[in-house]
PDB file of C-alpha atoms in Angstrom:
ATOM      1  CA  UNK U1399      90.584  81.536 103.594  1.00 83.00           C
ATOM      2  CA  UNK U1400      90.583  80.656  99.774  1.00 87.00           C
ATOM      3  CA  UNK U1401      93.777  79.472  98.499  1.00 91.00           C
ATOM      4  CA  UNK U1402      94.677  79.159  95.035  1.00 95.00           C
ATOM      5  CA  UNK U1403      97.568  76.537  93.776  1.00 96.00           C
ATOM      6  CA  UNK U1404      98.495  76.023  90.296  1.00 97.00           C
ATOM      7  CA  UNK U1405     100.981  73.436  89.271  1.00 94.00           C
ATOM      8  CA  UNK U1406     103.424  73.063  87.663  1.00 93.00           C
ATOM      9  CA  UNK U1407     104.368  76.646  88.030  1.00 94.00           C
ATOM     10  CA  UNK U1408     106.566  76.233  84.596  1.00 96.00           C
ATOM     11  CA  UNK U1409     105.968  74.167  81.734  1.00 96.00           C
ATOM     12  CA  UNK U1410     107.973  73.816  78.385  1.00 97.00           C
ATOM     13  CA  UNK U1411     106.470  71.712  74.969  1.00 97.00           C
ATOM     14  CA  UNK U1412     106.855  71.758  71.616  1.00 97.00           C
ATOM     15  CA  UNK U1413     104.963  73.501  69.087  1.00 97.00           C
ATOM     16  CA  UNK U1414     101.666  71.278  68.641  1.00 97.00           C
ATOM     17  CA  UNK U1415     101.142  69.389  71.685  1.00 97.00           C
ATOM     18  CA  UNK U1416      97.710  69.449  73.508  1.00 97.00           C
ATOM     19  CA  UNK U1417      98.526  70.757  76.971  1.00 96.00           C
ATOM     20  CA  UNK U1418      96.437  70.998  80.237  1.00 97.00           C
ATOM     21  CA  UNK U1419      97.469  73.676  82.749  1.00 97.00           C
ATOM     22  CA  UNK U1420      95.521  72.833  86.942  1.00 97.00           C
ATOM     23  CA  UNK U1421      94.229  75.250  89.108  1.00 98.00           C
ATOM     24  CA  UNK U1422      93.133  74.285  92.574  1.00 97.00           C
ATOM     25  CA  UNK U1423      91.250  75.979  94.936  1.00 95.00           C
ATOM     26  CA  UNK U1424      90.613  75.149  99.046  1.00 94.00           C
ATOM     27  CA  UNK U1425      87.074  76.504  99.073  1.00 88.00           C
ATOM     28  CA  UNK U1426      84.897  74.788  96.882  1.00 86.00           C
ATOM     29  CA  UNK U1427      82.261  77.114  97.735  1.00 86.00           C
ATOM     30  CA  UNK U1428      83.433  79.494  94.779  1.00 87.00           C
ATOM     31  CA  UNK U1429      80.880  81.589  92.295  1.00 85.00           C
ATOM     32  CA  UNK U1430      83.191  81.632  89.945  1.00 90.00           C
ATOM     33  CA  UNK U1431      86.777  80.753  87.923  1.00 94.00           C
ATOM     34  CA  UNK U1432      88.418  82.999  85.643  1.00 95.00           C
ATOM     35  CA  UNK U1433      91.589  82.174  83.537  1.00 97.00           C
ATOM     36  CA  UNK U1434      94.173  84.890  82.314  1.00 97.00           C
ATOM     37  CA  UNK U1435      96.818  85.220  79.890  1.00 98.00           C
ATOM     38  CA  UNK U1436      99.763  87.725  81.420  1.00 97.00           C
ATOM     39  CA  UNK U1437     102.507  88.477  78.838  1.00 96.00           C
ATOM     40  CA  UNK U1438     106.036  89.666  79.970  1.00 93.00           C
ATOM     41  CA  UNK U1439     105.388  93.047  81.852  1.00 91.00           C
ATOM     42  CA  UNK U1440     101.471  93.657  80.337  1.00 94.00           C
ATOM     43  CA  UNK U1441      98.661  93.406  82.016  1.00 95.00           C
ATOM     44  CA  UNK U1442      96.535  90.254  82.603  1.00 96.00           C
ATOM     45  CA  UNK U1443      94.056  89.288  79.547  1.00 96.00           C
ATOM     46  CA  UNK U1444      90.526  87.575  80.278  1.00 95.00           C
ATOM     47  CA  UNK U1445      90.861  84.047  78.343  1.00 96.00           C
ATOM     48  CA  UNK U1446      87.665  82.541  80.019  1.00 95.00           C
ATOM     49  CA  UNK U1447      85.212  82.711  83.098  1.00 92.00           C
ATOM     50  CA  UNK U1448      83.298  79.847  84.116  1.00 92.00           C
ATOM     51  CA  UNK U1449      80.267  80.130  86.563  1.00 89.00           C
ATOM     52  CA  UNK U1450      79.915  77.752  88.992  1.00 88.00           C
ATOM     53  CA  UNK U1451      76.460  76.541  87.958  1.00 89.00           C
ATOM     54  CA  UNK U1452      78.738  75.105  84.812  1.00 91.00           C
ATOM     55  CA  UNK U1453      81.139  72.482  83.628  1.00 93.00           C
ATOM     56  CA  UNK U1454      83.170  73.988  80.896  1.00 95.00           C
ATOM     57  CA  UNK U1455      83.858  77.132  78.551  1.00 94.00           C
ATOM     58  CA  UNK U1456      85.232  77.068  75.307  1.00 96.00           C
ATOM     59  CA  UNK U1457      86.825  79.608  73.386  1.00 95.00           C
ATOM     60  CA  UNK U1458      88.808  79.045  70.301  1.00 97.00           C
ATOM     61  CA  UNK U1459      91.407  76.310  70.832  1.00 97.00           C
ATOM     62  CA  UNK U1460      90.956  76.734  74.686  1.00 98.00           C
ATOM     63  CA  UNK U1461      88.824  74.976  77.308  1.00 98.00           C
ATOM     64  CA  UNK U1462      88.392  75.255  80.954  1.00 97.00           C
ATOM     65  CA  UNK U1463      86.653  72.691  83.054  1.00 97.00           C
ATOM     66  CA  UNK U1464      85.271  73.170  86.412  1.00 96.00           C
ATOM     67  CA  UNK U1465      84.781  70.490  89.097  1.00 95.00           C
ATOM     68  CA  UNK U1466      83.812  72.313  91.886  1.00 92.00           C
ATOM     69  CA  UNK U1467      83.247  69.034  94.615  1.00 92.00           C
ATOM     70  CA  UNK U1468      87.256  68.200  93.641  1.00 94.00           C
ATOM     71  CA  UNK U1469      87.922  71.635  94.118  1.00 95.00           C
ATOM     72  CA  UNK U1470      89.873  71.658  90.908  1.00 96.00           C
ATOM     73  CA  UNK U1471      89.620  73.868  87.458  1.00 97.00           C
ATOM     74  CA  UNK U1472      91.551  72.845  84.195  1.00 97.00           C
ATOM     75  CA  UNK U1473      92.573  74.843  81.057  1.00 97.00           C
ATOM     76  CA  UNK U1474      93.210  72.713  77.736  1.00 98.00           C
ATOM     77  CA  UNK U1475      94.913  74.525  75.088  1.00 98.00           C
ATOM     78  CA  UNK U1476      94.587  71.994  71.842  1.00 98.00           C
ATOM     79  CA  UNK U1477      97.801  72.822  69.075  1.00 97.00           C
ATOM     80  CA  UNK U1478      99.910  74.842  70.698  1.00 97.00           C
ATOM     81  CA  UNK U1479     102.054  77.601  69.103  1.00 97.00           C
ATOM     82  CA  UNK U1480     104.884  79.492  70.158  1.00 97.00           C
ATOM     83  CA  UNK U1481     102.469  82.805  70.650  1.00 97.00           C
ATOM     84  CA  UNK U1482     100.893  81.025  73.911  1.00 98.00           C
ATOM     85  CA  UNK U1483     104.122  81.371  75.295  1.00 98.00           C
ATOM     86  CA  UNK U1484     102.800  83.513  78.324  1.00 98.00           C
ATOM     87  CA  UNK U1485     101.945  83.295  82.495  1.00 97.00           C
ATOM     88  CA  UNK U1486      98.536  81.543  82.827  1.00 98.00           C
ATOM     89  CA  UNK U1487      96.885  82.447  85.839  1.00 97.00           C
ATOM     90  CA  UNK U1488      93.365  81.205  87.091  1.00 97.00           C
ATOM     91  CA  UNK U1489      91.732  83.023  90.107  1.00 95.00           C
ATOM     92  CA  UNK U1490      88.319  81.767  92.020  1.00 93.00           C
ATOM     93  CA  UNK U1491      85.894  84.287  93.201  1.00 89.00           C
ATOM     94  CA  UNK U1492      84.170  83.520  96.850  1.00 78.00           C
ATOM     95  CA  UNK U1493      80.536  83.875  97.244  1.00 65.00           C
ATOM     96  CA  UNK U1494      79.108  87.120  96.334  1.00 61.00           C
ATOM     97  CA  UNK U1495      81.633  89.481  97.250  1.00 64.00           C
ATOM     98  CA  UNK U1496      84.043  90.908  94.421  1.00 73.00           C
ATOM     99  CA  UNK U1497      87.054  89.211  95.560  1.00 81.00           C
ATOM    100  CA  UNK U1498      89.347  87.696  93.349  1.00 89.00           C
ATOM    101  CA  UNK U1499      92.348  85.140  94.637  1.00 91.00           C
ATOM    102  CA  UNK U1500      94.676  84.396  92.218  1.00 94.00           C
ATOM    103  CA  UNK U1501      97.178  81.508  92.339  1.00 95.00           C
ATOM    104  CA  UNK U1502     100.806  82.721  91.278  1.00 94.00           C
ATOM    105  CA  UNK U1503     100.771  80.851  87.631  1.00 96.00           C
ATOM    106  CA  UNK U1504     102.124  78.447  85.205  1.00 97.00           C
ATOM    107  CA  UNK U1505     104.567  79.878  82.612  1.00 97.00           C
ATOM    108  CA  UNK U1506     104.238  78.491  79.025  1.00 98.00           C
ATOM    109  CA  UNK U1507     106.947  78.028  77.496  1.00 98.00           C
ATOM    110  CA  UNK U1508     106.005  76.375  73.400  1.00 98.00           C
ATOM    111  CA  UNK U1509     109.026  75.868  71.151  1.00 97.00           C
ATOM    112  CA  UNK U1510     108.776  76.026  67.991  1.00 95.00           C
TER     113      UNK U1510
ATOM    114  CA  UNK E 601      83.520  98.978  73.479  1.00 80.00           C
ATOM    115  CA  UNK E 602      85.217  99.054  77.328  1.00 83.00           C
ATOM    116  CA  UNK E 603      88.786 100.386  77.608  1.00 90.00           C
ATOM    117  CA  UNK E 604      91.142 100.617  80.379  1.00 95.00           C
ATOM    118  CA  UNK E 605      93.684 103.004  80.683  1.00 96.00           C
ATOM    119  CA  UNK E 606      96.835 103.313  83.347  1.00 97.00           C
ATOM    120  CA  UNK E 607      99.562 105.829  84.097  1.00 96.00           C
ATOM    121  CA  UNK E 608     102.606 106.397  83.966  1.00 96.00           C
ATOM    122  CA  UNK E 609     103.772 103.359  82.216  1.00 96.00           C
ATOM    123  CA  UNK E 610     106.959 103.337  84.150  1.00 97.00           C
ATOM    124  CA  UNK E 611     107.827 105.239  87.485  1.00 97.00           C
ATOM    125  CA  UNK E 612     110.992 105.471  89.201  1.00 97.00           C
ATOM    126  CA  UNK E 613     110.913 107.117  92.536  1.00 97.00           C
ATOM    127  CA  UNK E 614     113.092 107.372  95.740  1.00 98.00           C
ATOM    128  CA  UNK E 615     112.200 106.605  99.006  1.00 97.00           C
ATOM    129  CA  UNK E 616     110.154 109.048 100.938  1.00 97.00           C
ATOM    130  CA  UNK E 617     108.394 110.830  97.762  1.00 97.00           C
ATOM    131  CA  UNK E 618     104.709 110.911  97.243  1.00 97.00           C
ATOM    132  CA  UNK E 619     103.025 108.864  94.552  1.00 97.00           C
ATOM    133  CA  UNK E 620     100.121 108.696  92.533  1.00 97.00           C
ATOM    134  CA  UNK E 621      98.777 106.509  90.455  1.00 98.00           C
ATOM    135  CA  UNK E 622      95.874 106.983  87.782  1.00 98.00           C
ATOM    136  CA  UNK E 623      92.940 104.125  86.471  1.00 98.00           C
ATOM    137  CA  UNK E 624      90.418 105.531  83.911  1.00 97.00           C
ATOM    138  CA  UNK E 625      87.533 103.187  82.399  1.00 96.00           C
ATOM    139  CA  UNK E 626      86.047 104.062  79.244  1.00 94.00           C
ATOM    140  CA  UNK E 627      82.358 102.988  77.598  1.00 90.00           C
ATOM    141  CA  UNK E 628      81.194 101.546  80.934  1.00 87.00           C
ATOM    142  CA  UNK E 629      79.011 103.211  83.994  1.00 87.00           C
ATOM    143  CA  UNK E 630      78.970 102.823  87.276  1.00 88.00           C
ATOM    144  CA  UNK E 631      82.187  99.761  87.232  1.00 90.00           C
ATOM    145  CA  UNK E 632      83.470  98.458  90.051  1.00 90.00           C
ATOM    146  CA  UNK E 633      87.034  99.461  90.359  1.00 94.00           C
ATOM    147  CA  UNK E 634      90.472  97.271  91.906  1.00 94.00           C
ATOM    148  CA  UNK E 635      93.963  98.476  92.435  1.00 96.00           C
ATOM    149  CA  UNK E 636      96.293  94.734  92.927  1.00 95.00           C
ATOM    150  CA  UNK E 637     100.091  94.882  93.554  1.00 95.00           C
ATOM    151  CA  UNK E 638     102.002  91.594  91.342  1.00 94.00           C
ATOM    152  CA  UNK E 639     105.807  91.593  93.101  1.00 88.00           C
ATOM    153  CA  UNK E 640     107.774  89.434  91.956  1.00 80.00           C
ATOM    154  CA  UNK E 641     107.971  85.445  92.978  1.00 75.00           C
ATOM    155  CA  UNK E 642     104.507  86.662  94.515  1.00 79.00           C
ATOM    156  CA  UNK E 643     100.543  86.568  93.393  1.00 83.00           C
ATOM    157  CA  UNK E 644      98.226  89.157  92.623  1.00 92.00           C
ATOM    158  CA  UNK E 645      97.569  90.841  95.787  1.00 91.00           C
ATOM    159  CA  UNK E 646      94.372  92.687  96.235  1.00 91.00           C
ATOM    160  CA  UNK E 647      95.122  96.247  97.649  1.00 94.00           C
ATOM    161  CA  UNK E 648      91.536  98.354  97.300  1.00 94.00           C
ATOM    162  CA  UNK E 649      88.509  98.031  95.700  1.00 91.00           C
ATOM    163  CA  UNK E 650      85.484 100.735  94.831  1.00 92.00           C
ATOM    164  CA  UNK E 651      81.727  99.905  94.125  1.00 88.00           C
ATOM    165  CA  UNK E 652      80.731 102.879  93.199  1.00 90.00           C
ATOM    166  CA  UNK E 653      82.398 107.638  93.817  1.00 94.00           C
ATOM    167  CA  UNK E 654      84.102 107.649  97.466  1.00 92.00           C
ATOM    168  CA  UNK E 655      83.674 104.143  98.513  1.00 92.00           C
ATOM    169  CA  UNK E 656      86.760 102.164  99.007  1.00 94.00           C
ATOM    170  CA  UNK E 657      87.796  99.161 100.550  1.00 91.00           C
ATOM    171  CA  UNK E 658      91.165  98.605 101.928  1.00 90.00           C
ATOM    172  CA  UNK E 659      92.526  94.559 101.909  1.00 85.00           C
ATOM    173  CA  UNK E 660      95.323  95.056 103.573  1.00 81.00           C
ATOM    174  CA  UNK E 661      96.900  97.439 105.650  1.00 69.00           C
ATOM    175  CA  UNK E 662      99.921  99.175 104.162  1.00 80.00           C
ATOM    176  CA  UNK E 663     101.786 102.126 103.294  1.00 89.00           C
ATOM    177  CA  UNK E 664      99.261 103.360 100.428  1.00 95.00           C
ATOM    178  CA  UNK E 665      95.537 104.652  99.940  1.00 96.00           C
ATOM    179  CA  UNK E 666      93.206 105.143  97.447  1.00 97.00           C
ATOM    180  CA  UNK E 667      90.537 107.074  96.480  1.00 97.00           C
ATOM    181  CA  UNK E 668      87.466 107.177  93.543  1.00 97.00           C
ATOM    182  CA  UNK E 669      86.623 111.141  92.666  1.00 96.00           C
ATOM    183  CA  UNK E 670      84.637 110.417  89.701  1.00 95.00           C
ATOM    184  CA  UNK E 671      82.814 107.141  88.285  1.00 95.00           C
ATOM    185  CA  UNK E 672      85.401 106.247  86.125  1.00 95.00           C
ATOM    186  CA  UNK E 673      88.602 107.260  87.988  1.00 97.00           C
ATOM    187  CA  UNK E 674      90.533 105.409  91.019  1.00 97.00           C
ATOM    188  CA  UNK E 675      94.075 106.851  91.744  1.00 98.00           C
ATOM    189  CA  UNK E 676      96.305 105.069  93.995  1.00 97.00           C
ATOM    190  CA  UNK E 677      98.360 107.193  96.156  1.00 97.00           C
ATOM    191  CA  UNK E 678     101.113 107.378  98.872  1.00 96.00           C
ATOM    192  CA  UNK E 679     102.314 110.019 100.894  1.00 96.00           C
ATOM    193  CA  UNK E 680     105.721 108.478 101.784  1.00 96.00           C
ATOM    194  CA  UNK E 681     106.871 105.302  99.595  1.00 96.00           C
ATOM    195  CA  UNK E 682     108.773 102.389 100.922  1.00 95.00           C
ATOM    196  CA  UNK E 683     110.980 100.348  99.278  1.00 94.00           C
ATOM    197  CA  UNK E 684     108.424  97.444  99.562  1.00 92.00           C
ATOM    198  CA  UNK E 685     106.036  99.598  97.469  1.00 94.00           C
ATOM    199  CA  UNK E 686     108.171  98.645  94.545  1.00 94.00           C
ATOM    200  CA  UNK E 687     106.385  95.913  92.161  1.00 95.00           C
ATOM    201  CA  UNK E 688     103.846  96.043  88.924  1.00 96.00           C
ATOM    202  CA  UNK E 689     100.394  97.943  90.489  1.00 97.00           C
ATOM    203  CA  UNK E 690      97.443  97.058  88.040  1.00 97.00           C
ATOM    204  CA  UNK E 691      93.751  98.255  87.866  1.00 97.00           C
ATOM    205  CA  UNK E 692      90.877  96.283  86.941  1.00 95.00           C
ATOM    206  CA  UNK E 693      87.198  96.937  86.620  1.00 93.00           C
ATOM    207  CA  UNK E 694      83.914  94.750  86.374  1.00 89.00           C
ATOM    208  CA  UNK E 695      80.075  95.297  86.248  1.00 80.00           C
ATOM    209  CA  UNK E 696      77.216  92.933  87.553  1.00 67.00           C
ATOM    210  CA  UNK E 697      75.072  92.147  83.888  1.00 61.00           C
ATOM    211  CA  UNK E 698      71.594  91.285  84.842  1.00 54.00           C
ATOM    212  CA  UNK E 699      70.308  88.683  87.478  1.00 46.00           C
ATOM    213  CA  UNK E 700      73.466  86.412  87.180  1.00 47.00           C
ATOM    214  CA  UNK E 701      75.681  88.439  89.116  1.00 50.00           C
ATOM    215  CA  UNK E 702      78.368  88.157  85.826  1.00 56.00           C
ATOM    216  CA  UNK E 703      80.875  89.441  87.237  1.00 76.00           C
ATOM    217  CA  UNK E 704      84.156  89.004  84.711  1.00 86.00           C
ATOM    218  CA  UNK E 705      87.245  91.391  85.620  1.00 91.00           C
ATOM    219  CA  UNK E 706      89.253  93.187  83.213  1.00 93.00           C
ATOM    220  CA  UNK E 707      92.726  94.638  83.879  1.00 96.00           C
ATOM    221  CA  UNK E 708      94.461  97.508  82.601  1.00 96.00           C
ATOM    222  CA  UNK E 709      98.247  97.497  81.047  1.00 96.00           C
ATOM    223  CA  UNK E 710      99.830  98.161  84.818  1.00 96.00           C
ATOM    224  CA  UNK E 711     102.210 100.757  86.396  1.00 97.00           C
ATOM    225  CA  UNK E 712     105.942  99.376  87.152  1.00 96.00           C
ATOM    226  CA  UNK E 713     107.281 101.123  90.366  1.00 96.00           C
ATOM    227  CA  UNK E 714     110.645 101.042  91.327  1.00 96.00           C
ATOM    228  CA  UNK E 715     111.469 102.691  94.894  1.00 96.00           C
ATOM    229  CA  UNK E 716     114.836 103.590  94.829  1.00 96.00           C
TER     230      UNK E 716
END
């Protein structure tokens, strides 16, 4: 049974620090990673997906890493600003069925 | 472009009454459809998921049901709630693009319950 961990489940840093959030997963034998943005009672936002066949994903000011053999998944949010204040939650999908499992998220706390 | 839309917003119910949630996907055929529960100090807990009108699969087994009348549409629905049906209920939807199996999920705005 996939298990998802992400820690620390609450982080706090001031506005324009370089921050890494972890993900780790039990089964290594994953198809793919996805990392979401959940604000305060909305619904979760797609950031990035990475595919297992690949290392990294890069969108904007964010970057996720993959190391599948480590069984471990990083998001890197360069210059932070008070507006990523939000839940980040990755999940890891098993093999080729639709299943997501999510790990319970790090809240994001940047002060301006 | 896709869009996902969820209602109520907001639902307040007491114990014992029927429920029924509604997921619509537009500019997208054929999705594949997920109802997950988010209570609090908890994860994302997959409830049901649809590939395709009248095919659902149940995670785990529990007080609620779903069903998939038209491509487009999954309703979530209970005939009796329980107060441990209370939490944030969200839908989500994803296709498969091509031979890579891409297979990204997208989530709609969510439904809180509170069971009275």
């Amino acid at each position: 049974k996939q298990e998802v961990t992400q820690i620390p489940a609450a982080l706090s840093v001031p506005e324009g620090e370089n921050l890494v959030l972890n993900c780790s997963f039990t089964d290594s034998a994953i198809y793919n990673l996805q990392w979401f943005r959940q604000d305060p009672g909305k619904g979760l936002t797609s950031l990035l997906l990475i595919q297992s066949s690949q290392r990294e994903q890069t969108s904007g000011r964010l970057n996720a890493s993959l190391d599948k053999s480590s069984g471990r998944s990083t998001l890197y949010i360069a210059a932070s600003q008070p507006g990523d204040s939000a839940t980040y939650l990755c999940a890891a999908r098993r093999g080729s069925n639709y299943k997501l499992t999510f790990g319970k998220g790090t809240l994001l706390t940047v002060n301006p | 472009s896709q869009t996902i839309h969820q209602w109520p917003a907001t639902l307040v119910q007491p114990v014992g009454s029927p429920l029924s949630l509604e997921c619509t996907v537009e500019g997208t055929s054929n999705p594949n459809l997920y109802w997950y529960r988010q209570a609090a100090g908890r994860g994302l807990q997959l409830l049901f998921y649809s590939v395709g009108i009248g095919q659902i699969s149940s995670e785990v087994p529990q007080n609620l049901s779903a069903s998939r009348p038209q491509d487009r549409q999954f309703i979530l629905s209970s005939k009796k709630l329980l107060l441990s049906d209370s939490g944030f209920y969200l839908c989500a939807w994803s296709v498969l693009l091509g031979a890579s199996s891409y297979n990204e999920q997208f989530f709609g705005p969510g439904t809180r319950l509170t069971v009275l």
